[in-house]
Amino acid sequence: MSAPSRQESASKLISREPLDPAEAKWIRLVKCTYTDPLGVQRIWESAERQSRPKNALIDAVGIVALLQKDTGPELLLQKQYRAPLDKVTIEVPAGLLDEGETAEECAVRELREETGYVGVAEKTSTILYNDPGFCNTNENLVHVRVDMSLPENQNPEPQLEDNEFIECFTVPVNNLFEEIKKLDKQGYAIDGRVGLLAEGIELAKRLGLR
């Protein structure tokens, strides 16, 4: 019997417990002391990554990759188990910035590693803060053009790390809002970037924007 593929075996949460700060490799908790507009001193608890490269303005990138199909453009998405949720999440390709790397270089590299597709960065968003009431984590959303006529994009092969278990799929951009609702009902967790892309496309339709 052949070994199960990287997509077939389901991940399972074994336990959840407080993390000793001395064991933390990727994040740390921070106590912020500040004064409000009335001069009252207040305390706020937050978290932050410990992986942001020196002198970098962002932690990571999210990637908007559209594949041009005969029936129209399709958004490249991923299914990936996330232990904090104990759920498989629907996400755009994404990754942490390496030392000395630009957001655009990071996006092209991560797209190749996680999906196998080769692309060219075209547009980069402003710095986006994922959950500013909880942490300082931020990113650029980079639009990457994927030329489906290139030989290397015909049968893309991801270059996943040992701890990465990612399944790629595409959704027609025109149906993204409806497909996200279906995936939600099936029990998947919807990443905020994907949900906001879907909401933005739906809003543009309603307002007749192009």
Coordinates of N, CA and C in Angstrom, one line a residue:
M1 N 0.9 -1.2 0.0 CA 0.0 0.0 0.0 C 0.9 1.2 0.0
S2 N 0.6 2.2 -0.9 CA 1.4 3.4 -1.0 C 1.1 4.3 0.2
A3 N 2.1 5.1 0.6 CA 2.0 6.1 1.7 C 1.0 7.2 1.3
P4 N 0.2 7.7 2.2 CA -0.8 8.7 1.9 C -0.1 10.0 1.5
S5 N -0.7 10.8 0.6 CA -0.1 12.0 0.1 C -0.2 13.1 1.2
R6 N 0.5 14.2 0.9 CA 0.6 15.3 1.9 C -0.8 15.9 2.1
Q7 N -1.8 15.6 1.2 CA -3.1 16.2 1.3 C -4.1 15.3 2.0
E8 N -3.8 14.0 1.9 CA -4.8 13.0 2.3 C -4.9 12.8 3.8
S9 N -3.8 13.0 4.6 CA -3.9 12.7 6.0 C -4.3 14.0 6.8
A10 N -5.3 13.8 7.6 CA -5.9 15.0 8.3 C -5.0 15.3 9.6
S11 N -4.7 16.6 9.8 CA -4.0 16.9 11.0 C -5.0 17.0 12.2
K12 N -4.5 16.7 13.4 CA -5.4 16.7 14.6 C -4.7 17.4 15.7
L13 N -5.5 18.2 16.4 CA -4.9 18.9 17.6 C -4.8 18.0 18.7
I14 N -3.7 17.9 19.4 CA -3.5 17.0 20.5 C -3.8 17.7 21.8
S15 N -3.3 18.9 22.0 CA -3.5 19.6 23.2 C -3.3 21.1 23.0
R16 N -3.8 21.9 24.0 CA -3.7 23.3 24.0 C -3.4 23.8 25.4
E17 N -2.3 24.5 25.6 CA -1.9 24.9 27.0 C -1.2 26.2 26.9
P18 N -1.0 26.9 28.1 CA -0.3 28.2 28.1 C 1.2 27.9 27.6
L19 N 1.7 28.9 26.9 CA 3.1 28.8 26.4 C 4.0 29.6 27.3
D20 N 5.1 28.9 27.7 CA 6.1 29.5 28.5 C 6.9 30.5 27.6
P21 N 7.0 31.8 28.0 CA 7.7 32.7 27.1 C 9.1 32.3 26.7
A22 N 9.8 31.5 27.6 CA 11.1 31.0 27.3 C 11.1 30.0 26.2
E23 N 10.0 29.4 25.9 CA 9.9 28.4 24.8 C 9.5 29.0 23.5
A24 N 9.0 30.3 23.5 CA 8.5 30.9 22.3 C 9.6 31.2 21.3
K25 N 9.4 30.7 20.1 CA 10.4 31.0 19.0 C 9.9 32.0 18.0
W26 N 8.5 32.1 17.9 CA 8.0 32.9 16.8 C 7.2 34.1 17.3
I27 N 6.7 34.1 18.5 CA 5.8 35.2 18.9 C 6.2 35.6 20.4
R28 N 5.8 36.8 20.8 CA 6.0 37.2 22.2 C 4.8 38.0 22.6
L29 N 4.5 38.0 23.9 CA 3.4 38.8 24.4 C 4.0 40.1 24.9
V30 N 3.3 41.2 24.7 CA 3.8 42.5 25.1 C 2.8 43.3 25.9
K31 N 3.2 44.0 26.9 CA 2.4 44.9 27.7 C 2.7 46.3 27.3
C32 N 1.7 46.9 26.6 CA 1.8 48.3 26.1 C 1.2 49.3 27.2
T33 N 2.0 50.3 27.6 CA 1.5 51.3 28.5 C 1.4 52.6 27.6
Y34 N 0.2 53.2 27.7 CA 0.0 54.4 26.9 C -0.9 55.4 27.6
T35 N -1.0 56.6 27.1 CA -2.0 57.6 27.6 C -3.0 57.8 26.6
D36 N -4.3 57.9 27.0 CA -5.4 58.2 26.1 C -5.5 59.7 25.9
P37 N -6.4 60.2 25.0 CA -6.6 61.6 24.8 C -6.8 62.5 26.0
L38 N -7.3 61.8 27.1 CA -7.6 62.6 28.3 C -6.4 62.6 29.3
G39 N -5.3 61.9 28.8 CA -4.2 61.9 29.7 C -4.2 60.7 30.7
V40 N -5.2 59.8 30.6 CA -5.3 58.7 31.5 C -4.3 57.6 31.0
Q41 N -3.5 57.1 31.9 CA -2.6 56.0 31.6 C -3.3 54.7 31.5
R42 N -3.1 53.9 30.5 CA -3.8 52.7 30.3 C -2.8 51.6 29.9
I43 N -3.3 50.3 30.1 CA -2.5 49.1 29.7 C -3.2 48.4 28.6
W44 N -2.4 47.9 27.6 CA -3.0 47.0 26.6 C -2.1 45.8 26.4
E45 N -2.7 44.7 26.3 CA -2.0 43.4 26.0 C -2.0 43.1 24.5
S46 N -0.8 42.8 24.0 CA -0.7 42.5 22.6 C 0.3 41.4 22.3
A47 N 0.4 41.0 21.0 CA 1.3 40.0 20.6 C 2.1 40.5 19.4
E48 N 3.3 40.0 19.2 CA 4.0 40.4 18.0 C 4.9 39.2 17.5
R49 N 5.2 39.2 16.3 CA 6.1 38.2 15.7 C 7.6 38.5 16.1
Q50 N 8.4 37.5 16.2 CA 9.8 37.7 16.5 C 10.6 37.4 15.2
S51 N 9.9 37.2 14.1 CA 10.6 36.8 12.9 C 10.8 38.0 11.8
R52 N 10.3 39.2 12.1 CA 10.4 40.3 11.2 C 11.9 40.6 10.9
P53 N 12.3 40.6 9.7 CA 13.7 40.9 9.4 C 14.1 42.3 9.9
K54 N 15.4 42.5 10.2 CA 15.9 43.8 10.6 C 15.7 44.8 9.6
N55 N 15.2 46.0 9.9 CA 15.0 47.1 9.0 C 13.8 46.9 8.1
A56 N 13.1 45.8 8.2 CA 12.0 45.6 7.3 C 10.7 46.2 7.9
L57 N 9.8 46.6 7.0 CA 8.6 47.3 7.5 C 7.4 46.3 7.6
I58 N 7.6 45.1 7.1 CA 6.5 44.1 7.1 C 7.0 42.8 7.6
D59 N 6.0 42.0 8.0 CA 6.4 40.6 8.4 C 6.2 39.6 7.3
A60 N 5.2 39.9 6.4 CA 4.9 38.9 5.4 C 4.2 39.5 4.2
V61 N 3.9 38.6 3.3 CA 3.1 39.0 2.1 C 1.9 38.0 1.9
G62 N 0.8 38.5 1.4 CA -0.2 37.7 0.9 C -0.2 37.8 -0.6
I63 N -0.6 36.8 -1.4 CA -0.5 36.8 -2.8 C -1.8 36.7 -3.5
V64 N -2.1 37.6 -4.4 CA -3.3 37.5 -5.2 C -2.8 37.1 -6.6
A65 N -3.0 35.8 -6.9 CA -2.6 35.2 -8.2 C -3.8 34.8 -9.0
L66 N -4.0 35.4 -10.1 CA -5.1 35.1 -11.0 C -4.6 34.3 -12.2
L67 N -5.3 33.1 -12.4 CA -5.0 32.3 -13.5 C -6.0 32.4 -14.6
Q68 N -5.6 32.8 -15.8 CA -6.5 33.0 -16.9 C -6.9 31.7 -17.5
K69 N -8.1 31.3 -17.4 CA -8.7 30.1 -18.0 C -9.6 30.5 -19.1
D70 N -10.0 29.5 -19.9 CA -10.9 29.7 -21.1 C -12.2 30.3 -20.6
T71 N -12.6 30.0 -19.4 CA -13.9 30.4 -18.9 C -13.8 31.7 -18.1
G72 N -12.6 32.3 -18.0 CA -12.4 33.5 -17.3 C -11.3 33.4 -16.2
P73 N -11.0 34.5 -15.5 CA -10.0 34.4 -14.5 C -10.4 33.6 -13.2
E74 N -9.4 32.9 -12.7 CA -9.7 32.1 -11.4 C -8.6 32.5 -10.4
L75 N -9.1 32.6 -9.1 CA -8.2 33.0 -8.0 C -7.6 31.7 -7.5
L76 N -6.3 31.8 -7.3 CA -5.5 30.6 -6.7 C -5.6 30.7 -5.2
L77 N -6.2 29.6 -4.6 CA -6.4 29.5 -3.2 C -5.7 28.2 -2.7
Q78 N -5.7 28.2 -1.3 CA -5.0 27.0 -0.7 C -5.9 26.5 0.5
K79 N -5.8 25.2 0.8 CA -6.4 24.6 2.0 C -5.2 24.2 2.8
Q80 N -5.2 24.7 4.1 CA -4.1 24.5 5.0 C -4.6 24.4 6.4
Y81 N -4.2 23.3 7.1 CA -4.6 23.2 8.5 C -3.9 24.2 9.4
R82 N -4.7 24.8 10.3 CA -4.1 25.8 11.2 C -4.4 25.4 12.6
A83 N -3.4 25.1 13.4 CA -3.6 24.5 14.8 C -4.3 25.5 15.7
P84 N -4.1 26.8 15.6 CA -4.8 27.7 16.6 C -6.4 27.6 16.4
L85 N -6.8 27.3 15.2 CA -8.2 27.1 15.0 C -8.7 25.7 15.0
D86 N -7.7 24.7 14.9 CA -8.0 23.3 14.7 C -9.0 23.1 13.5
K87 N -8.7 23.8 12.5 CA -9.5 23.7 11.3 C -8.6 23.9 10.0
V88 N -9.1 23.4 8.9 CA -8.5 23.7 7.6 C -9.0 25.0 7.2
T89 N -8.0 25.9 6.8 CA -8.4 27.3 6.4 C -8.2 27.5 4.9
I90 N -9.1 28.3 4.4 CA -9.1 28.7 3.0 C -8.3 30.0 2.9
E91 N -7.1 30.0 2.2 CA -6.2 31.1 2.3 C -5.7 31.4 0.9
V92 N -5.2 32.6 0.7 CA -4.4 32.9 -0.5 C -3.0 32.5 -0.1
P93 N -2.1 32.2 -1.1 CA -0.7 31.9 -0.9 C -0.1 33.0 -0.1
A94 N 0.8 32.7 0.8 CA 1.4 33.7 1.7 C 2.7 33.2 2.2
G95 N 3.5 34.1 2.8 CA 4.7 33.7 3.5 C 5.4 34.8 4.1
L96 N 6.4 34.5 5.0 CA 7.2 35.4 5.8 C 8.3 36.0 4.9
L97 N 8.6 37.2 5.2 CA 9.7 37.9 4.4 C 11.1 37.4 4.9
D98 N 12.0 37.1 4.0 CA 13.3 36.8 4.3 C 14.2 38.0 4.4
E99 N 15.3 37.9 5.1 CA 16.2 39.0 5.3 C 16.7 39.6 3.9
G100 N 16.6 40.9 3.8 CA 17.0 41.6 2.6 C 16.1 41.4 1.4
E101 N 14.9 40.9 1.6 CA 14.0 40.6 0.5 C 12.9 41.7 0.4
T102 N 12.5 42.0 -0.8 CA 11.4 42.9 -1.0 C 10.1 42.2 -0.9
A103 N 9.0 42.9 -0.8 CA 7.7 42.2 -0.8 C 7.4 41.5 -2.1
E104 N 7.8 42.1 -3.2 CA 7.6 41.5 -4.5 C 8.4 40.3 -4.7
E105 N 9.7 40.3 -4.3 CA 10.6 39.1 -4.3 C 10.0 38.0 -3.5
C106 N 9.5 38.3 -2.3 CA 9.0 37.4 -1.4 C 7.7 36.7 -2.0
A107 N 6.9 37.5 -2.6 CA 5.6 37.0 -3.2 C 5.9 36.0 -4.3
V108 N 6.9 36.3 -5.2 CA 7.2 35.5 -6.3 C 7.8 34.2 -5.8
R109 N 8.7 34.3 -4.8 CA 9.3 33.1 -4.2 C 8.3 32.2 -3.5
E110 N 7.5 32.8 -2.7 CA 6.5 32.0 -2.0 C 5.5 31.3 -2.9
L111 N 5.1 32.0 -4.0 CA 4.2 31.4 -4.9 C 4.8 30.2 -5.6
R112 N 6.1 30.3 -5.9 CA 6.8 29.2 -6.5 C 6.9 28.0 -5.6
E113 N 7.2 28.3 -4.3 CA 7.5 27.2 -3.3 C 6.1 26.6 -2.9
E114 N 5.1 27.3 -2.7 CA 3.9 26.8 -2.2 C 2.9 26.2 -3.2
T115 N 3.0 26.7 -4.5 CA 2.1 26.3 -5.5 C 2.7 25.7 -6.7
G116 N 4.0 26.0 -7.0 CA 4.7 25.6 -8.2 C 4.6 26.6 -9.3
Y117 N 3.7 27.5 -9.2 CA 3.5 28.5 -10.3 C 4.6 29.6 -10.3
V118 N 5.0 29.9 -11.5 CA 6.0 31.0 -11.7 C 5.2 32.3 -12.1
G119 N 5.5 33.4 -11.5 CA 4.7 34.6 -11.8 C 5.6 35.8 -11.7
V120 N 5.0 37.0 -12.0 CA 5.7 38.3 -12.0 C 4.8 39.2 -11.2
A121 N 5.5 39.9 -10.2 CA 4.7 40.8 -9.3 C 4.4 42.0 -10.1
E122 N 3.1 42.5 -10.0 CA 2.6 43.6 -10.7 C 2.2 44.8 -9.9
K123 N 1.5 44.5 -8.8 CA 1.0 45.6 -7.9 C 1.2 45.2 -6.5
T124 N 1.5 46.2 -5.6 CA 1.6 45.9 -4.2 C 0.8 46.9 -3.4
S125 N 0.1 46.4 -2.4 CA -0.8 47.2 -1.6 C 0.0 48.0 -0.6
T126 N -0.7 48.9 0.1 CA -0.2 49.6 1.2 C 0.1 48.5 2.3
I127 N 0.7 48.9 3.4 CA 0.9 48.0 4.5 C -0.4 47.7 5.2
L128 N -0.8 46.5 5.3 CA -2.1 46.1 5.9 C -1.8 45.4 7.2
Y129 N -2.6 45.8 8.2 CA -2.5 45.3 9.6 C -3.6 44.3 9.8
N130 N -3.2 43.1 10.2 CA -4.2 42.0 10.2 C -5.2 42.1 11.3
D131 N -4.8 42.4 12.5 CA -5.6 42.5 13.7 C -5.0 43.5 14.7
P132 N -5.1 44.8 14.4 CA -4.4 45.8 15.2 C -4.8 45.9 16.6
G133 N -6.0 45.4 17.0 CA -6.3 45.4 18.4 C -5.7 44.3 19.2
F134 N -5.1 43.3 18.5 CA -4.5 42.2 19.1 C -3.0 42.1 18.9
C135 N -2.5 42.5 17.7 CA -1.1 42.3 17.4 C -0.6 43.3 16.4
N136 N 0.7 43.4 16.2 CA 1.3 44.4 15.3 C 1.6 43.7 13.9
T137 N 1.2 42.4 13.8 CA 1.5 41.7 12.5 C 1.0 42.5 11.3
N138 N 1.8 42.6 10.3 CA 1.3 43.3 9.1 C 1.9 42.6 7.8
E139 N 1.4 43.1 6.7 CA 1.8 42.5 5.4 C 1.5 43.4 4.2
N140 N 2.1 43.1 3.1 CA 1.7 43.7 1.8 C 0.9 42.6 1.1
L141 N -0.1 43.0 0.4 CA -0.8 42.1 -0.5 C -0.3 42.4 -1.9
V142 N 0.3 41.4 -2.5 CA 1.0 41.5 -3.8 C 0.2 40.8 -4.9
H143 N -0.1 41.5 -6.0 CA -0.7 40.9 -7.1 C 0.3 40.4 -8.0
V144 N 0.2 39.1 -8.3 CA 1.2 38.4 -9.2 C 0.5 37.9 -10.4
R145 N 1.1 38.2 -11.6 CA 0.6 37.7 -12.9 C 1.2 36.4 -13.2
V146 N 0.4 35.4 -13.5 CA 0.8 34.1 -13.8 C 0.5 33.8 -15.3
D147 N 1.5 33.7 -16.1 CA 1.4 33.4 -17.5 C 1.2 31.9 -17.8
M148 N -0.1 31.6 -18.1 CA -0.4 30.1 -18.2 C 0.1 29.5 -19.5
S149 N 0.7 30.3 -20.3 CA 1.2 29.8 -21.6 C 2.7 29.3 -21.4
L150 N 3.3 29.6 -20.3 CA 4.7 29.2 -20.0 C 4.7 27.7 -19.7
P151 N 5.7 27.0 -20.2 CA 5.8 25.5 -20.0 C 5.8 25.2 -18.5
E152 N 6.5 26.0 -17.7 CA 6.7 25.7 -16.3 C 5.4 25.8 -15.5
N153 N 4.3 26.5 -16.1 CA 3.0 26.6 -15.5 C 2.0 25.6 -15.9
Q154 N 2.4 24.7 -16.8 CA 1.5 23.7 -17.2 C 1.2 22.6 -16.2
N155 N 2.2 22.1 -15.6 CA 2.1 21.1 -14.5 C 3.0 21.5 -13.3
P156 N 2.5 22.6 -12.6 CA 3.3 23.1 -11.5 C 3.5 22.1 -10.4
E157 N 4.8 22.1 -9.8 CA 5.1 21.2 -8.7 C 5.6 22.1 -7.5
P158 N 4.8 22.1 -6.4 CA 5.2 22.9 -5.3 C 6.5 22.4 -4.7
Q159 N 7.2 23.2 -3.9 CA 8.4 22.8 -3.2 C 8.2 23.1 -1.7
L160 N 7.4 22.2 -1.2 CA 6.9 22.4 0.2 C 8.0 21.9 1.2
E161 N 8.0 22.6 2.4 CA 8.9 22.2 3.5 C 8.3 21.1 4.2
D162 N 9.1 20.4 5.0 CA 8.6 19.2 5.7 C 7.4 19.4 6.6
N163 N 7.2 20.6 7.1 CA 6.1 20.9 8.0 C 4.9 21.6 7.2
E164 N 5.0 21.7 5.9 CA 3.9 22.3 5.1 C 3.1 21.2 4.4
F165 N 1.8 21.3 4.6 CA 0.8 20.4 4.0 C -0.3 21.3 3.4
I166 N -0.1 21.6 2.1 CA -0.9 22.6 1.4 C -1.6 22.0 0.2
E167 N -2.9 22.2 0.0 CA -3.6 21.8 -1.2 C -4.0 23.0 -1.9
C168 N -3.6 23.1 -3.2 CA -4.0 24.3 -4.0 C -5.2 24.0 -4.9
F169 N -6.0 25.0 -5.1 CA -7.2 24.9 -5.9 C -7.5 26.3 -6.4
T170 N -8.4 26.4 -7.4 CA -8.8 27.7 -8.0 C -10.3 27.8 -7.9
V171 N -10.7 29.1 -7.9 CA -12.2 29.4 -7.8 C -12.4 30.5 -8.8
P172 N -13.4 30.4 -9.7 CA -13.7 31.5 -10.6 C -13.9 32.8 -9.9
V173 N -13.2 33.9 -10.3 CA -13.4 35.2 -9.6 C -14.8 35.6 -9.5
N174 N -15.6 35.4 -10.6 CA -16.9 35.9 -10.7 C -17.8 35.1 -9.6
N175 N -17.4 33.9 -9.2 CA -18.2 33.1 -8.3 C -17.6 33.1 -6.9
L176 N -16.6 33.9 -6.6 CA -15.8 33.7 -5.4 C -16.7 33.9 -4.1
F177 N -17.6 34.9 -4.1 CA -18.5 35.1 -3.0 C -19.3 33.9 -2.6
E178 N -19.9 33.3 -3.7 CA -20.8 32.1 -3.5 C -20.0 30.9 -3.0
E179 N -18.8 30.8 -3.6 CA -18.0 29.6 -3.3 C -17.5 29.7 -1.9
I180 N -17.1 30.9 -1.4 CA -16.7 31.0 0.0 C -17.8 30.7 0.9
K181 N -19.0 31.0 0.6 CA -20.1 30.7 1.5 C -20.3 29.1 1.6
K182 N -20.1 28.5 0.4 CA -20.2 27.0 0.4 C -19.1 26.4 1.2
L183 N -17.9 26.9 1.1 CA -16.8 26.3 1.9 C -17.0 26.5 3.4
D184 N -17.5 27.7 3.7 CA -17.8 28.0 5.1 C -18.8 27.0 5.7
K185 N -19.9 26.6 4.9 CA -20.9 25.7 5.4 C -20.3 24.3 5.5
Q186 N -19.2 24.0 4.7 CA -18.6 22.7 4.7 C -17.7 22.6 5.9
G187 N -17.5 23.6 6.7 CA -16.7 23.6 7.9 C -15.3 24.1 7.8
Y188 N -15.0 24.7 6.6 CA -13.6 25.4 6.5 C -13.7 26.7 7.2
A189 N -12.5 27.1 7.7 CA -12.3 28.5 8.2 C -11.9 29.4 7.0
I190 N -12.5 30.5 6.9 CA -12.2 31.5 5.8 C -11.2 32.5 6.3
D191 N -10.0 32.5 5.7 CA -9.0 33.6 6.0 C -9.6 35.0 5.7
G192 N -9.3 36.0 6.5 CA -9.9 37.3 6.3 C -9.5 37.9 5.0
R193 N -8.3 37.6 4.4 CA -7.9 38.2 3.1 C -8.8 37.6 2.0
V194 N -9.1 36.3 2.1 CA -10.0 35.7 1.1 C -11.4 36.3 1.2
G195 N -11.9 36.4 2.4 CA -13.2 36.9 2.6 C -13.4 38.3 2.2
L196 N -12.4 39.1 2.4 CA -12.5 40.5 2.0 C -12.3 40.7 0.5
L197 N -11.5 39.8 -0.1 CA -11.5 39.8 -1.6 C -12.9 39.5 -2.2
A198 N -13.5 38.5 -1.6 CA -14.8 38.1 -2.1 C -15.8 39.2 -1.8
E199 N -15.8 39.9 -0.7 CA -16.7 41.0 -0.4 C -16.5 42.1 -1.3
G200 N -15.2 42.4 -1.6 CA -14.9 43.5 -2.5 C -15.4 43.3 -3.9
I201 N -15.2 42.1 -4.4 CA -15.7 41.7 -5.7 C -17.2 41.8 -5.8
E202 N -17.9 41.4 -4.7 CA -19.3 41.4 -4.7 C -19.8 42.9 -4.6
L203 N -19.1 43.7 -3.9 CA -19.5 45.1 -3.8 C -19.3 45.8 -5.1
A204 N -18.2 45.5 -5.8 CA -18.0 46.1 -7.1 C -19.1 45.7 -8.1
K205 N -19.6 44.5 -8.0 CA -20.7 44.0 -8.9 C -21.9 44.8 -8.6
R206 N -22.3 45.0 -7.3 CA -23.5 45.7 -6.9 C -23.4 47.2 -7.3
L207 N -22.3 47.8 -7.3 CA -22.1 49.2 -7.6 C -21.8 49.4 -9.1
G208 N -21.7 48.3 -9.8 CA -21.4 48.4 -11.2 C -20.0 49.0 -11.5
L209 N -19.1 48.8 -10.6 CA -17.7 49.3 -10.8 C -16.9 48.3 -11.7
R210 N -15.9 48.9 -12.3 CA -15.0 48.1 -13.2 C -13.6 48.2 -12.8

